[in-house]
Short mmCIF file of C-alpha atoms in Angstrom, two decimals:
data_model
loop_
_atom_site.label_atom_id
_atom_site.label_comp_id
_atom_site.label_asym_id
_atom_site.label_seq_id
_atom_site.Cartn_x
_atom_site.Cartn_y
_atom_site.Cartn_z
CA MET I 88 -30.14 -19.51 -30.61
CA ALA I 89 -30.78 -16.67 -28.18
CA LYS I 90 -29.00 -13.38 -28.84
CA ARG I 91 -27.08 -11.59 -26.12
CA ARG I 92 -28.69 -8.41 -24.89
CA LYS I 93 -26.84 -5.19 -25.48
CA SER I 94 -25.05 -3.91 -22.38
CA ARG I 95 -23.65 -0.55 -21.39
CA PHE I 96 -20.42 -2.29 -20.39
CA PRO I 97 -18.22 -4.73 -22.36
CA ALA I 98 -19.27 -8.35 -22.22
CA ALA I 99 -16.82 -10.90 -20.88
CA GLU I 100 -16.76 -14.63 -20.39
CA ARG I 101 -16.30 -16.09 -16.98
CA SER I 102 -13.89 -18.97 -17.32
CA VAL I 103 -14.97 -22.44 -16.26
CA ASP I 104 -11.38 -23.68 -16.51
CA SER I 105 -10.19 -22.28 -13.17
CA ALA I 106 -9.97 -25.55 -11.30
CA GLU I 107 -8.18 -23.88 -8.41
CA VAL I 108 -7.95 -20.28 -7.26
CA ARG I 109 -5.30 -19.46 -4.66
CA LEU I 110 -5.16 -16.56 -2.21
CA ILE I 111 -1.65 -15.58 -1.11
CA ARG I 112 -1.00 -12.92 1.53
CA ILE I 113 1.99 -10.70 0.74
CA PRO I 114 3.71 -10.31 4.13
CA GLY I 115 6.11 -7.63 5.25
CA ILE I 116 4.37 -4.55 3.86
CA PRO I 117 5.81 -1.63 5.85
CA GLU I 118 3.95 1.47 7.02
CA ILE I 119 3.24 3.40 3.82
CA ARG I 120 4.07 7.09 3.61
CA THR I 121 3.21 9.79 1.12
CA GLY I 122 5.18 9.39 -2.09
CA ASP I 123 6.07 5.73 -1.62
CA ASP I 124 6.22 3.67 -4.83
CA LEU I 125 3.69 0.97 -4.01
CA GLY I 126 4.80 -1.17 -6.94
CA LYS I 127 8.35 -1.23 -5.62
CA VAL I 128 7.20 -1.82 -2.03
CA VAL I 129 4.97 -4.78 -3.00
CA ALA I 130 7.53 -6.29 -5.37
CA SER I 131 10.21 -6.08 -2.68
CA ALA I 132 7.98 -7.63 0.01
CA ALA I 133 6.99 -10.47 -2.31
CA ARG I 134 10.62 -11.14 -3.25
CA GLN I 135 11.67 -11.28 0.41
CA ALA I 136 8.84 -13.74 1.07
CA GLY I 137 9.91 -15.95 -1.83
CA ILE I 138 6.79 -15.16 -3.86
CA ARG I 139 7.31 -14.84 -7.61
CA PHE I 140 4.71 -13.04 -9.65
CA ARG I 141 3.26 -14.55 -12.82
CA ASP I 142 1.50 -13.00 -15.77
CA LYS I 143 -2.23 -12.54 -15.10
CA ASP I 144 -1.88 -12.70 -11.33
CA ILE I 145 -4.37 -10.37 -9.65
CA LEU I 146 -3.26 -8.13 -6.83
CA VAL I 147 -5.91 -6.87 -4.39
CA VAL I 148 -4.70 -3.84 -2.45
CA ALA I 149 -6.47 -2.23 0.49
CA GLN I 150 -7.55 1.34 -0.19
CA LYS I 151 -5.83 2.58 2.96
CA ILE I 152 -2.27 2.10 1.70
CA VAL I 153 -3.16 3.62 -1.68
CA SER I 154 -4.54 6.70 0.08
CA LYS I 155 -1.44 6.94 2.26
CA SER I 156 0.91 6.72 -0.71
CA GLU I 157 -1.05 9.43 -2.52
CA GLY I 158 -1.10 11.73 0.48
CA ALA I 159 -4.88 11.51 0.97
CA LEU I 160 -4.45 12.30 4.66
CA VAL I 161 -5.90 15.14 6.70
CA ASP I 162 -4.87 16.41 10.12
CA LEU I 163 -8.12 17.31 11.83
CA ALA I 164 -6.26 19.95 13.83
CA SER I 165 -6.17 21.97 10.60
CA VAL I 166 -9.91 21.61 9.89
CA LYS I 167 -12.34 24.38 10.84
CA PRO I 168 -15.86 22.92 10.93
CA THR I 169 -18.71 24.83 9.34
CA ALA I 170 -22.03 25.48 11.08
CA PRO I 171 -23.78 22.54 9.31
CA ALA I 172 -20.97 20.21 10.41
CA VAL I 173 -21.18 21.44 14.02
CA ALA I 174 -24.94 20.93 14.12
CA LEU I 175 -24.75 17.47 12.59
CA ALA I 176 -21.89 16.44 14.86
CA GLU I 177 -23.77 17.57 17.95
CA ARG I 178 -26.78 15.48 16.96
CA LEU I 179 -24.67 12.40 16.17
CA LYS I 180 -22.18 12.95 19.02
CA LYS I 181 -19.25 12.96 16.59
CA ASP I 182 -16.15 15.08 16.17
CA PRO I 183 -17.32 18.15 14.19
CA ARG I 184 -13.99 18.28 12.37
CA ALA I 185 -14.45 14.72 11.10
CA VAL I 186 -18.04 15.50 10.10
CA GLU I 187 -16.76 18.53 8.19
CA MET I 188 -14.46 16.26 6.19
CA VAL I 189 -17.37 13.91 5.48
CA LEU I 190 -19.37 16.85 4.12
CA ARG I 191 -16.45 17.94 1.96
CA GLU I 192 -16.04 14.43 0.55
CA SER I 193 -19.77 14.03 -0.21
CA ARG I 194 -22.04 15.03 -3.04
CA ARG I 195 -25.02 14.31 -0.78
CA ILE I 196 -25.88 12.94 2.66
CA VAL I 197 -28.05 9.85 2.28
CA ARG I 198 -28.85 9.34 5.96
CA SER I 199 -27.87 11.02 9.20
CA ASP I 200 -29.95 9.20 11.82
CA HIS I 201 -27.63 7.31 14.21
CA VAL I 202 -25.14 6.77 11.36
CA LEU I 203 -23.76 9.05 8.69
CA ILE I 204 -24.23 7.54 5.22
CA ALA I 205 -23.05 9.63 2.30
CA GLU I 206 -22.66 9.46 -1.44
CA THR I 207 -19.08 10.39 -2.28
CA HIS I 208 -18.03 12.46 -5.26
CA HIS I 209 -17.08 9.14 -6.91
CA GLY I 210 -20.67 7.90 -6.52
CA PHE I 211 -19.98 5.38 -3.72
CA VAL I 212 -22.65 5.17 -1.02
CA CYS I 213 -20.89 4.33 2.23
CA ALA I 214 -20.44 5.24 5.87
CA ASN I 215 -18.72 8.57 6.54
CA ALA I 216 -17.88 9.05 2.85
CA GLY I 217 -14.82 6.88 3.41
CA VAL I 218 -13.27 9.26 5.95
CA ASP I 219 -11.50 6.88 8.33
CA HIS I 220 -9.41 7.01 11.54
CA SER I 221 -8.36 3.34 11.58
CA ASN I 222 -4.83 2.10 10.88
CA VAL I 223 -3.44 5.64 10.74
CA PRO I 224 -0.76 6.91 13.18
CA GLY I 225 -1.96 9.75 15.41
CA ASP I 226 -5.30 10.53 17.02
CA ASP I 227 -6.23 13.41 14.72
CA ILE I 228 -5.19 11.99 11.33
CA VAL I 229 -7.81 10.59 8.96
CA THR I 230 -7.53 9.10 5.50
CA LEU I 231 -9.74 9.92 2.53
CA LEU I 232 -10.58 7.74 -0.43
CA PRO I 233 -8.29 8.10 -3.45
CA ARG I 234 -9.50 10.84 -5.80
CA ASP I 235 -9.47 8.48 -8.79
CA PRO I 236 -9.37 4.84 -7.62
CA ASP I 237 -9.41 3.44 -11.16
CA GLY I 238 -6.55 5.74 -12.12
CA SER I 239 -4.69 4.63 -8.98
CA ALA I 240 -5.18 0.97 -9.93
CA LYS I 241 -3.89 1.59 -13.45
CA LYS I 242 -0.86 3.45 -12.12
CA LEU I 243 -0.07 0.63 -9.69
CA ALA I 244 -0.41 -1.97 -12.46
CA THR I 245 2.11 0.02 -14.51
CA MET I 246 4.52 0.24 -11.57
CA LEU I 247 4.20 -3.50 -10.93
CA ARG I 248 5.01 -4.21 -14.58
CA LYS I 249 8.15 -2.09 -14.16
CA TRP I 250 9.32 -3.87 -11.00
CA THR I 251 8.24 -7.45 -11.83
CA ASP I 252 8.23 -7.57 -15.65
CA LYS I 253 4.83 -9.28 -15.40
CA ARG I 254 1.32 -8.26 -16.42
CA ILE I 255 -0.54 -8.07 -13.12
CA ALA I 256 -4.13 -6.91 -12.76
CA VAL I 257 -4.94 -4.68 -9.81
CA ILE I 258 -8.05 -4.27 -7.68
CA ILE I 259 -8.25 -1.57 -5.01
CA SER I 260 -10.64 -2.69 -2.29
CA ASP I 261 -12.45 -1.12 0.62
CA THR I 262 -14.85 -2.50 3.23
CA PHE I 263 -18.48 -1.48 2.76
CA GLY I 264 -21.66 -2.27 4.63
CA ARG I 265 -24.62 -3.61 2.66
CA PRO I 266 -28.35 -2.92 2.71
CA TRP I 267 -30.41 -5.74 4.24
CA ARG I 268 -27.35 -7.67 5.49
CA LEU I 269 -25.16 -7.41 8.59
CA GLY I 270 -21.40 -7.18 8.48
CA LEU I 271 -18.82 -5.64 6.20
CA THR I 272 -17.30 -7.09 3.04
CA ASN I 273 -14.57 -5.97 0.69
CA VAL I 274 -15.67 -4.44 -2.61
CA ALA I 275 -13.71 -3.12 -5.57
CA ILE I 276 -13.48 0.67 -5.76
CA GLY I 277 -10.74 0.67 -8.40
CA ALA I 278 -9.58 -1.82 -11.03
CA ALA I 279 -7.15 -2.22 -13.89
CA GLY I 280 -6.62 -5.19 -16.18
CA VAL I 281 -9.44 -7.43 -14.96
CA PRO I 282 -13.14 -7.44 -15.92
CA VAL I 283 -15.28 -5.90 -13.20
CA LEU I 284 -18.64 -7.10 -14.54
CA VAL I 285 -19.39 -10.28 -16.46
CA ASP I 286 -22.60 -10.09 -18.48
CA LEU I 287 -24.13 -13.55 -18.84
CA ARG I 288 -27.46 -12.38 -20.25
CA GLY I 289 -28.31 -14.32 -23.37
CA THR I 290 -26.19 -17.32 -22.39
CA ARG I 291 -27.70 -20.58 -21.13
CA ASP I 292 -27.52 -22.27 -17.76
CA ARG I 293 -26.78 -25.96 -17.20
CA GLN I 294 -30.40 -26.82 -17.92
CA GLY I 295 -30.36 -24.94 -21.21
CA LYS I 296 -32.46 -22.03 -19.94
CA VAL I 297 -31.61 -18.57 -21.25
CA LEU I 298 -30.30 -16.19 -18.60
CA SER I 299 -32.04 -12.83 -18.77
CA ALA I 300 -30.73 -10.84 -15.78
CA THR I 301 -27.43 -12.34 -14.61
CA ILE I 302 -24.55 -9.89 -14.42
CA LEU I 303 -21.75 -10.99 -12.11
CA ALA I 304 -19.77 -8.43 -10.11
CA VAL I 305 -16.50 -10.31 -10.56
CA ALA I 306 -14.23 -7.58 -9.18
CA ASP I 307 -16.32 -7.44 -5.99
CA GLU I 308 -16.16 -11.23 -5.68
CA LEU I 309 -12.37 -11.17 -6.00
CA ALA I 310 -12.07 -8.29 -3.53
CA ALA I 311 -14.27 -10.12 -1.02
CA ALA I 312 -12.21 -13.29 -1.36
CA ALA I 313 -9.00 -11.37 -0.73
CA GLY I 314 -10.60 -9.77 2.32
CA LEU I 315 -10.42 -13.15 4.08
CA LEU I 316 -6.65 -12.65 4.37
CA MET I 317 -6.63 -8.90 5.07
CA ASP I 318 -6.32 -8.99 8.85
CA LYS I 319 -6.69 -5.35 9.93
CA SER I 320 -4.94 -5.94 13.25
CA LYS I 321 -1.83 -7.49 11.68
CA GLY I 322 -1.22 -5.20 8.72
CA SER I 323 -2.07 -7.41 5.74
CA PRO I 324 -3.18 -4.95 3.06
CA VAL I 325 -2.04 -6.84 -0.05
CA VAL I 326 -3.29 -10.22 -1.30
CA LEU I 327 -2.32 -12.06 -4.47
CA ILE I 328 -5.00 -14.04 -6.31
CA ARG I 329 -3.68 -16.73 -8.64
CA GLY I 330 -5.52 -19.18 -10.87
CA TYR I 331 -8.59 -17.11 -11.74
CA ARG I 332 -8.72 -17.03 -15.52
CA TYR I 333 -9.88 -13.88 -17.22
CA ARG I 334 -9.48 -11.80 -20.32
CA LEU I 335 -7.26 -8.76 -19.92
CA ARG I 336 -9.51 -5.73 -19.78
CA PHE I 337 -9.14 -2.15 -18.62
CA GLU I 338 -12.68 -1.70 -17.38
CA PRO I 339 -13.17 0.80 -14.54
CA ALA I 340 -14.62 -0.36 -11.24
CA ALA I 341 -16.81 2.74 -11.50
CA ASN I 342 -18.91 0.67 -13.92
CA ILE I 343 -20.20 -1.29 -10.93
CA ILE I 344 -21.96 1.76 -9.52
CA ARG I 345 -25.63 1.51 -10.38
CA PRO I 346 -26.81 4.60 -12.29
CA ALA I 347 -29.34 6.69 -10.37
CA ALA I 348 -31.96 6.15 -13.10
CA GLU I 349 -31.75 2.37 -12.53
CA ASP I 350 -31.65 2.52 -8.73
CA LEU I 351 -35.00 1.52 -7.26
CA PHE I 352 -34.07 2.81 -3.81
CA ARG I 353 -33.22 6.45 -4.55
#
């Protein structure tokens, strides 16, 4: 019998018993402001919609409302751009104040031809380091990514337990572009309570062949599924996933980030 390869992250089993997985939009989420208790807000909206939480439900929450609740907002009127930001903004025809915030949120600029791709201090490689104008009141207000998305997910899971008395896993999602493919898809930038990677190396496929390289990004798959119901024009930032079976695990979404030493494209 083949032995499982050692992995830098905990192994998990992907259930084959999930005959049905449901996606349920939580309606009625109000505009989130700094200091709001997201657990209370979500629990209240679900109750008003007649949705009752169950143990091992998974809640996928858009990064934007997490950032708003944590006060990760910047008024560009208060930002004084540096010379590098001014030069880069002139070349890209962007607001130098916004470019300054991208530089502050980045550990390095990956590309600055036509688009501004940066590696954030978290290690995410994405457009504009996550600095975003969309779905924020005011022309000069931008949101930043949460400082610790995994910590934010854990905190929200704790708050949900308080307000619902149920064990609910949390995924914080954001929309990322992808190399070699058009379009955006939701990915997990924070997680609590659900496996983020499922290591199938050493197991066998249906034909009995040993899998040698298969590691599933389960948290990304769940985030992407929830994204189907996150209509940005209608304010649908919270989606409940029910029926996906998993083992409770506090594994950070940061584990999904490929280490630089293993990245063939750096």
